[in-house]
Short mmCIF file of C-alpha atoms and ligand atoms in Angstrom, two decimals:
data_model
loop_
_atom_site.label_atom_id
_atom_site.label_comp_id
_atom_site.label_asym_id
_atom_site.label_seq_id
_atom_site.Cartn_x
_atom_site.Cartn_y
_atom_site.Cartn_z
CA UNK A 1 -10.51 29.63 21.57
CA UNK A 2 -10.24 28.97 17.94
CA UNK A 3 -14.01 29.92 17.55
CA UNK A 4 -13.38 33.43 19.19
CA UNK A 5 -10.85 33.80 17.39
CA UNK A 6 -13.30 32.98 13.82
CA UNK A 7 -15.48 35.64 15.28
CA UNK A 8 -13.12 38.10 15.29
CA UNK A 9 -11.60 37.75 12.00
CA UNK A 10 -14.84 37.92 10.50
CA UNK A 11 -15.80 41.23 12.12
CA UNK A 12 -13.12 42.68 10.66
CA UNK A 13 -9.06 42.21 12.13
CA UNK A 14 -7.78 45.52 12.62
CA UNK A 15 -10.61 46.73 14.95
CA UNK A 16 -9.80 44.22 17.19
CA UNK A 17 -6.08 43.64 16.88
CA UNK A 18 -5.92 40.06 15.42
CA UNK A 19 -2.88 39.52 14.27
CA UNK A 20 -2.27 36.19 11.65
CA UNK A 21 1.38 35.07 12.39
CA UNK A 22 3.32 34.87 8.98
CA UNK A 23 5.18 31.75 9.59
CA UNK A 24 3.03 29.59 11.78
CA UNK A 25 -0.43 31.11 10.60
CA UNK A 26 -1.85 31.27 14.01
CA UNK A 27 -4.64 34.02 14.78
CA UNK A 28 -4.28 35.40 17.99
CA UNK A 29 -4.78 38.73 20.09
CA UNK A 30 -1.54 40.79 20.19
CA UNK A 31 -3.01 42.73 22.66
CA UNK A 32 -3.55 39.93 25.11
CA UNK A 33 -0.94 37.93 27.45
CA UNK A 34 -2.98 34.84 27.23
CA UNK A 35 -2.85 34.85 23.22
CA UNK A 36 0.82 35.78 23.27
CA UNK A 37 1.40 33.18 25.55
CA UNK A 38 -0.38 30.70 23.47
CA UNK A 39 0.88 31.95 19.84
CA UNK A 40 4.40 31.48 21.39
CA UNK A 41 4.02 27.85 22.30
CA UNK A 42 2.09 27.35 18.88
CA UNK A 43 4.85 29.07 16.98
CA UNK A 44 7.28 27.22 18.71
CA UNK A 45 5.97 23.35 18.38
CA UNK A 46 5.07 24.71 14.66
CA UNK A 47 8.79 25.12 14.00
CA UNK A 48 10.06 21.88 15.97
CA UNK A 49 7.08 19.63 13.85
CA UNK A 50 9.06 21.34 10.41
CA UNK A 51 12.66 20.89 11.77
CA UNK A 52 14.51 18.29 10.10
CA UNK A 53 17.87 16.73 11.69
CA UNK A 54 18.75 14.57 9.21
CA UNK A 55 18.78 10.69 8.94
CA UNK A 56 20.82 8.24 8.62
CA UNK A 57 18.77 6.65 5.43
CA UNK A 58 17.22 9.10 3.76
CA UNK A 59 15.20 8.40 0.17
CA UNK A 60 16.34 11.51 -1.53
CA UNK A 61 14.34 11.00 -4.81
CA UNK A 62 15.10 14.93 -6.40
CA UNK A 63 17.51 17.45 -5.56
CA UNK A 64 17.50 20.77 -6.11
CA UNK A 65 19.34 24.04 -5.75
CA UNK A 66 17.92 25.06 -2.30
CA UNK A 67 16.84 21.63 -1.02
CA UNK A 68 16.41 17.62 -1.55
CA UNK A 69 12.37 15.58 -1.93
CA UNK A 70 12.66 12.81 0.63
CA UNK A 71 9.93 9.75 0.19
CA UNK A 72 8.83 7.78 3.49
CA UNK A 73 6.86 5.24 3.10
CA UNK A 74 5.08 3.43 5.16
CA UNK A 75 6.81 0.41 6.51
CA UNK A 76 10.07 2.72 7.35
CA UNK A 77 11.61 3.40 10.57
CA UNK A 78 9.75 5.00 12.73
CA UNK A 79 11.12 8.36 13.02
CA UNK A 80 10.46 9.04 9.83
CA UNK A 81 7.14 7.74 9.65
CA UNK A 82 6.63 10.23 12.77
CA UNK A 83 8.19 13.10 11.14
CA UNK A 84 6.00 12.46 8.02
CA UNK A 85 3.11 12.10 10.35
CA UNK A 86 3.96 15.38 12.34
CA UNK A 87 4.14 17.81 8.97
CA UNK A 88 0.59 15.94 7.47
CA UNK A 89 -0.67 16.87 11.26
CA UNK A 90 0.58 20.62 10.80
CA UNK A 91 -0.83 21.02 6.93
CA UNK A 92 -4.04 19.48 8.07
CA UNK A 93 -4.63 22.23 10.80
CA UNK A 94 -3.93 25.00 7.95
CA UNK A 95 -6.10 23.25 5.88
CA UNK A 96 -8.73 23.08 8.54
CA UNK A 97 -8.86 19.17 8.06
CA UNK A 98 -9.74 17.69 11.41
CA UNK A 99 -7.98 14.38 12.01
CA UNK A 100 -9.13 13.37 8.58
CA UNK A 101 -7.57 9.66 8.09
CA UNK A 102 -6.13 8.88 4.85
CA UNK A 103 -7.72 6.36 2.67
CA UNK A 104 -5.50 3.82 3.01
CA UNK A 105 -2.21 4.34 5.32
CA UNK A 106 -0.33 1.23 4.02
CA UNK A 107 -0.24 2.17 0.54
CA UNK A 108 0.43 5.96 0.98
CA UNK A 109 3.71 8.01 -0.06
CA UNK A 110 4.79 11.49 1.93
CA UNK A 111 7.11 13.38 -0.32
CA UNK A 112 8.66 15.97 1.79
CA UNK A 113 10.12 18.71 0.61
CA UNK A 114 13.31 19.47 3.17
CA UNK A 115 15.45 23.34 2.12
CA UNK A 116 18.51 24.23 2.97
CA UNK A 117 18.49 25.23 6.83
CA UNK A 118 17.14 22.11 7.24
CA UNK A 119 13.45 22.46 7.57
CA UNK A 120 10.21 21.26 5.55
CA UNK A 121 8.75 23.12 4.00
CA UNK A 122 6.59 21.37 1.46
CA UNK A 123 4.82 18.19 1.70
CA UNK A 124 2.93 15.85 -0.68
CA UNK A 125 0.89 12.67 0.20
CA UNK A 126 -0.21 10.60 -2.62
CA UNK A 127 -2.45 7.52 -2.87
CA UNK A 128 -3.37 5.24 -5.69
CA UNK A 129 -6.72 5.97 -6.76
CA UNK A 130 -8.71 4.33 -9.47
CA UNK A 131 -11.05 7.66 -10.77
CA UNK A 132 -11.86 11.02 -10.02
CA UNK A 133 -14.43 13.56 -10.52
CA UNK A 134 -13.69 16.53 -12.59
CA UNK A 135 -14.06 20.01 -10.96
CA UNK A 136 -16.70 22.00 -13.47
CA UNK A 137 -16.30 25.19 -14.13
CA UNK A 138 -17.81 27.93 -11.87
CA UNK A 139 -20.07 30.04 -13.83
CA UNK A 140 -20.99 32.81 -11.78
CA UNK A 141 -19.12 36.30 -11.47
CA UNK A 142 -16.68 36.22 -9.09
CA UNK A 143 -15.21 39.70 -10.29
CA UNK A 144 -17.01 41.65 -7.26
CA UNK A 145 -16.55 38.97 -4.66
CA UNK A 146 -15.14 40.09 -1.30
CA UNK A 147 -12.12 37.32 -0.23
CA UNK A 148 -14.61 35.62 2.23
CA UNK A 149 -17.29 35.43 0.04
CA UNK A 150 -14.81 33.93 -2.58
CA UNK A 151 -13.94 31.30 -0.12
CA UNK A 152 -17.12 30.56 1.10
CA UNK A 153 -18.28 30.14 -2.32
CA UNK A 154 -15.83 27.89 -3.96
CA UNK A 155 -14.98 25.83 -0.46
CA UNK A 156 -17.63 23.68 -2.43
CA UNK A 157 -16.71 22.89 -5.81
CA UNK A 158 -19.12 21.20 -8.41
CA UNK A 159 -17.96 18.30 -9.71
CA UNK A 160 -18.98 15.88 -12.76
CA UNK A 161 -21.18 12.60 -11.73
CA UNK A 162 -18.92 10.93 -14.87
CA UNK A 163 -15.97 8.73 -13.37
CA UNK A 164 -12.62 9.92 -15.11
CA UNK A 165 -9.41 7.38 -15.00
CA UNK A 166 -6.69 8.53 -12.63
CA UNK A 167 -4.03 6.84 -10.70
CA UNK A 168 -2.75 8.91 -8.46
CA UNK A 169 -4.92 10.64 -5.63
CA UNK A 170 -2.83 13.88 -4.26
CA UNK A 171 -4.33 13.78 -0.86
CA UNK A 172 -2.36 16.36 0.50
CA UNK A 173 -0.55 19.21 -0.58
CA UNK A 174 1.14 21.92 1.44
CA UNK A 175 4.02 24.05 1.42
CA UNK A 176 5.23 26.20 4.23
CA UNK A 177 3.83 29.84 3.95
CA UNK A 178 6.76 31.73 3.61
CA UNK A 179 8.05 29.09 0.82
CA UNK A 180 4.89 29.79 -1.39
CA UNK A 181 5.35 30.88 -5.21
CA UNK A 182 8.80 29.53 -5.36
CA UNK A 183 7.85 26.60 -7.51
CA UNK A 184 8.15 23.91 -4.34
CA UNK A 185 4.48 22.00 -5.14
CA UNK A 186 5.25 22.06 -8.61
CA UNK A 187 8.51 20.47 -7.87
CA UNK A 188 6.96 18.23 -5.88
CA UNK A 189 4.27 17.52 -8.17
CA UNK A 190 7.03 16.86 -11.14
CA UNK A 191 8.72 14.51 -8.77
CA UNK A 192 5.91 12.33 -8.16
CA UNK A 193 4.92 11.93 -11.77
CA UNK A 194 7.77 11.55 -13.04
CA UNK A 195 10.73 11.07 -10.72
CA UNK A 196 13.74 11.82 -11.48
CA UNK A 197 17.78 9.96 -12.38
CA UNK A 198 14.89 8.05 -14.30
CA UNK A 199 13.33 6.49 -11.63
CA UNK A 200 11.45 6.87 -8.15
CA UNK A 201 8.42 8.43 -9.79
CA UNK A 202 4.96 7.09 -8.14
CA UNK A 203 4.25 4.18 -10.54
CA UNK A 204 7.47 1.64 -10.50
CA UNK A 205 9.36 2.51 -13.90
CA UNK A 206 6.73 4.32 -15.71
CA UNK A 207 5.65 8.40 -15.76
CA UNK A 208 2.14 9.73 -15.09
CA UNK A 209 0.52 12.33 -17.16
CA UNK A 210 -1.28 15.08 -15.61
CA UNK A 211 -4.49 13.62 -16.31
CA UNK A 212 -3.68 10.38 -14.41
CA UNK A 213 -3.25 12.44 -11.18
CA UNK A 214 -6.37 14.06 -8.95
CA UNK A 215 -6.64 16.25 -6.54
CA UNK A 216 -8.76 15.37 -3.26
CA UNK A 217 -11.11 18.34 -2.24
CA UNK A 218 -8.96 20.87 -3.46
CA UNK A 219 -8.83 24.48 -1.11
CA UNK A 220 -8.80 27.58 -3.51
CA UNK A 221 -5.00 27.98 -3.31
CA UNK A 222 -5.20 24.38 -4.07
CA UNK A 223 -7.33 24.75 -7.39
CA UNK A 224 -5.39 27.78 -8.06
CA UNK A 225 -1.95 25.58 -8.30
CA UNK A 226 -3.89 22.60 -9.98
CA UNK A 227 -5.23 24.59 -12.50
CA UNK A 228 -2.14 26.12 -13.69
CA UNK A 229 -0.01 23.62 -13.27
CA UNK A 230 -2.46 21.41 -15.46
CA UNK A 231 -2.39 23.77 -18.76
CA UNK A 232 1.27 23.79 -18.48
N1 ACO B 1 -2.91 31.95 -6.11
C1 ACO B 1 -2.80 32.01 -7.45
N2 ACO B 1 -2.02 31.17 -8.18
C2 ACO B 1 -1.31 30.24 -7.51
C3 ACO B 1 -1.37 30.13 -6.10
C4 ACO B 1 -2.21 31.03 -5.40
N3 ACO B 1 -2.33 31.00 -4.06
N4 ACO B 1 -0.55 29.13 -5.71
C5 ACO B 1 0.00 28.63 -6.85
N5 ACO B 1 -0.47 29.29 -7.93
C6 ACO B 1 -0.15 29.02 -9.35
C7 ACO B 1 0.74 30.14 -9.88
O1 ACO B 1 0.46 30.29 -11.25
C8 ACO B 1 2.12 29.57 -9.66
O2 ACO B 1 3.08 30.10 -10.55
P1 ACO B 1 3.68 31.61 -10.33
O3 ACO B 1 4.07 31.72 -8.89
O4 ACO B 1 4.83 31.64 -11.27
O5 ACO B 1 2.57 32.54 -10.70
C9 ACO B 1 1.93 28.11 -9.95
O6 ACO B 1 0.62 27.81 -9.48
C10 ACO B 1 2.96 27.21 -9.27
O7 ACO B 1 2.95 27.45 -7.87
P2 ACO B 1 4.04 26.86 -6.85
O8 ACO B 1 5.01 27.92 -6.47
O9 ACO B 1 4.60 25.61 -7.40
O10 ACO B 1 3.10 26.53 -5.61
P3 ACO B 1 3.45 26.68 -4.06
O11 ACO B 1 4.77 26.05 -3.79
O12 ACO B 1 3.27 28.08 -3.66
O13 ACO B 1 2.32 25.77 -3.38
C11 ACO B 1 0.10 25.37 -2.49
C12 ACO B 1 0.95 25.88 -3.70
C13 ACO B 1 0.54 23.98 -2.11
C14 ACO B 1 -1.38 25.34 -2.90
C15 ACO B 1 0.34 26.37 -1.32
O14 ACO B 1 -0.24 27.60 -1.64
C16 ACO B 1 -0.24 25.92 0.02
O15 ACO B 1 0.38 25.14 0.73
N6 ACO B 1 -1.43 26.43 0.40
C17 ACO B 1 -2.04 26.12 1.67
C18 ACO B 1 -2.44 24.68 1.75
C19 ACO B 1 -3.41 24.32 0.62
O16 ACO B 1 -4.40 24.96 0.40
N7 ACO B 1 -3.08 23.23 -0.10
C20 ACO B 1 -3.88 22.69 -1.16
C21 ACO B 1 -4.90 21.82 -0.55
S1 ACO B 1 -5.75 20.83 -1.73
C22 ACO B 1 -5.15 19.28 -1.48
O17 ACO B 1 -4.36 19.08 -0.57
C23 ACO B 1 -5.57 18.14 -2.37
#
């Protein structure tokens, strides 16, 4: 289904009534019972996988205004590894990752980013690394670029064959679509370099500069948010 569904965004979504849900970013057929059906269920696992009930131990490393960062790592209890493991599922399928592993699974930190009502909305996994590859610079005009061709263009990004330092590998980043441009990844990011009542930051007792941290096969909206939040 999800190929059909390719298809017909590419030939063009009105035409064919696509619709793109707004909160759980499934495409699907408005017109048809089948898709309806489908988007429902979707929508409605989507929504359980962000809920958040609360634990009894909770690792609030940063609180904010509108919600708290919670670290599991990952010799905790098992719900929360679960939970942790049920929001990297959900940002993988946005991100069109399929069942990519991470690197190393015993040395990994999910920084998840729970609001208000009680939901996550933003997520972070972060691995100690040892280098990275900068991105270079994209030449070409991109000024007269449709959005697919954009995308299809930069999905591949050319990178330098020179080793860089870094320490900290952001494997994953993801916040919840309707959360977007609200500053969550960058409080997210902040948290992990540098933690916060002085402590909890990635590296035991010590801050990371933005160079020490890389991004793993960043998505546009991913380069987008690295970028600026790099010049900063
Ligand atoms: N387009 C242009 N600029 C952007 C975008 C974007 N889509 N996203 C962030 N920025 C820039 C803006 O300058 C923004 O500041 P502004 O809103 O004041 O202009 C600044 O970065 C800070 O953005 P935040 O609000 O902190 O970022 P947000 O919480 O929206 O999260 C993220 C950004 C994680 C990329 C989000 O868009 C997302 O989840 N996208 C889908 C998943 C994805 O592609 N993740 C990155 C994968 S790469 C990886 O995981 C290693």
């Amino acid at each position: 289904a999800e190929a059909d569904d390719q298809l017909i965004i590419d030939a063009g979504q009105k035409q064919f009534g696509a619709t793109v849900c707004g909160s759980c970013g499934m495409i699907y057929s408005a017109d048809s019972l089948e898709d309806n059906f489908q988007h429902t269920q979707f929508h409605q696992s989507f929504l359980d996988g962000i809920k958040f009930v609360g634990w009894k131990k909770e690792r609030v490393v940063a609180e904010f205004w509108d919600g708290k960062i919670i670290l599991v790592l990952p010799d905790d209890p098992k719900y929360a590894v679960k939970k942790a493991e049920d929001v990297r599922r959900l940002a993988d399928n946005e991100l069109g990752f399929q069942q990519v592993s991470l690197r190393c699974p015993s040395q990994a930190k999910t920084y998840l980013y729970v609001n208000s009502d009680r939901m996550v909305v933003g997520c972070l996994i972060a691995e100690h690394i040892r280098q990275g590859f900068r991105v270079l610079e994209q030449p070409e005009q991109t000024k007269d670029m449709t959005r697919e061709d954009f995308m299809e263009h930069h999905r591949a990004w050319c990178c330098s064959t020179t080793p860089e330092k870094a320490i900290c590998g952001v494997s994953r980043i993801w916040v919840f679509s309707l959360a977007r441009r609200k500053g969550i990844a960058t409080r997210m990011l902040d948290t992990v370099r540098l933690g916060n009542y002085y402590r909890n930051s990635f590296v035991y007792g010590g801050h990371l500069t933005k160079e020490e941290i890389a991004f793993s096969d960043p998505t546009p909206d991913g380069k987008l948010f690295a970028t600026k939040y790099c010049e900063k």
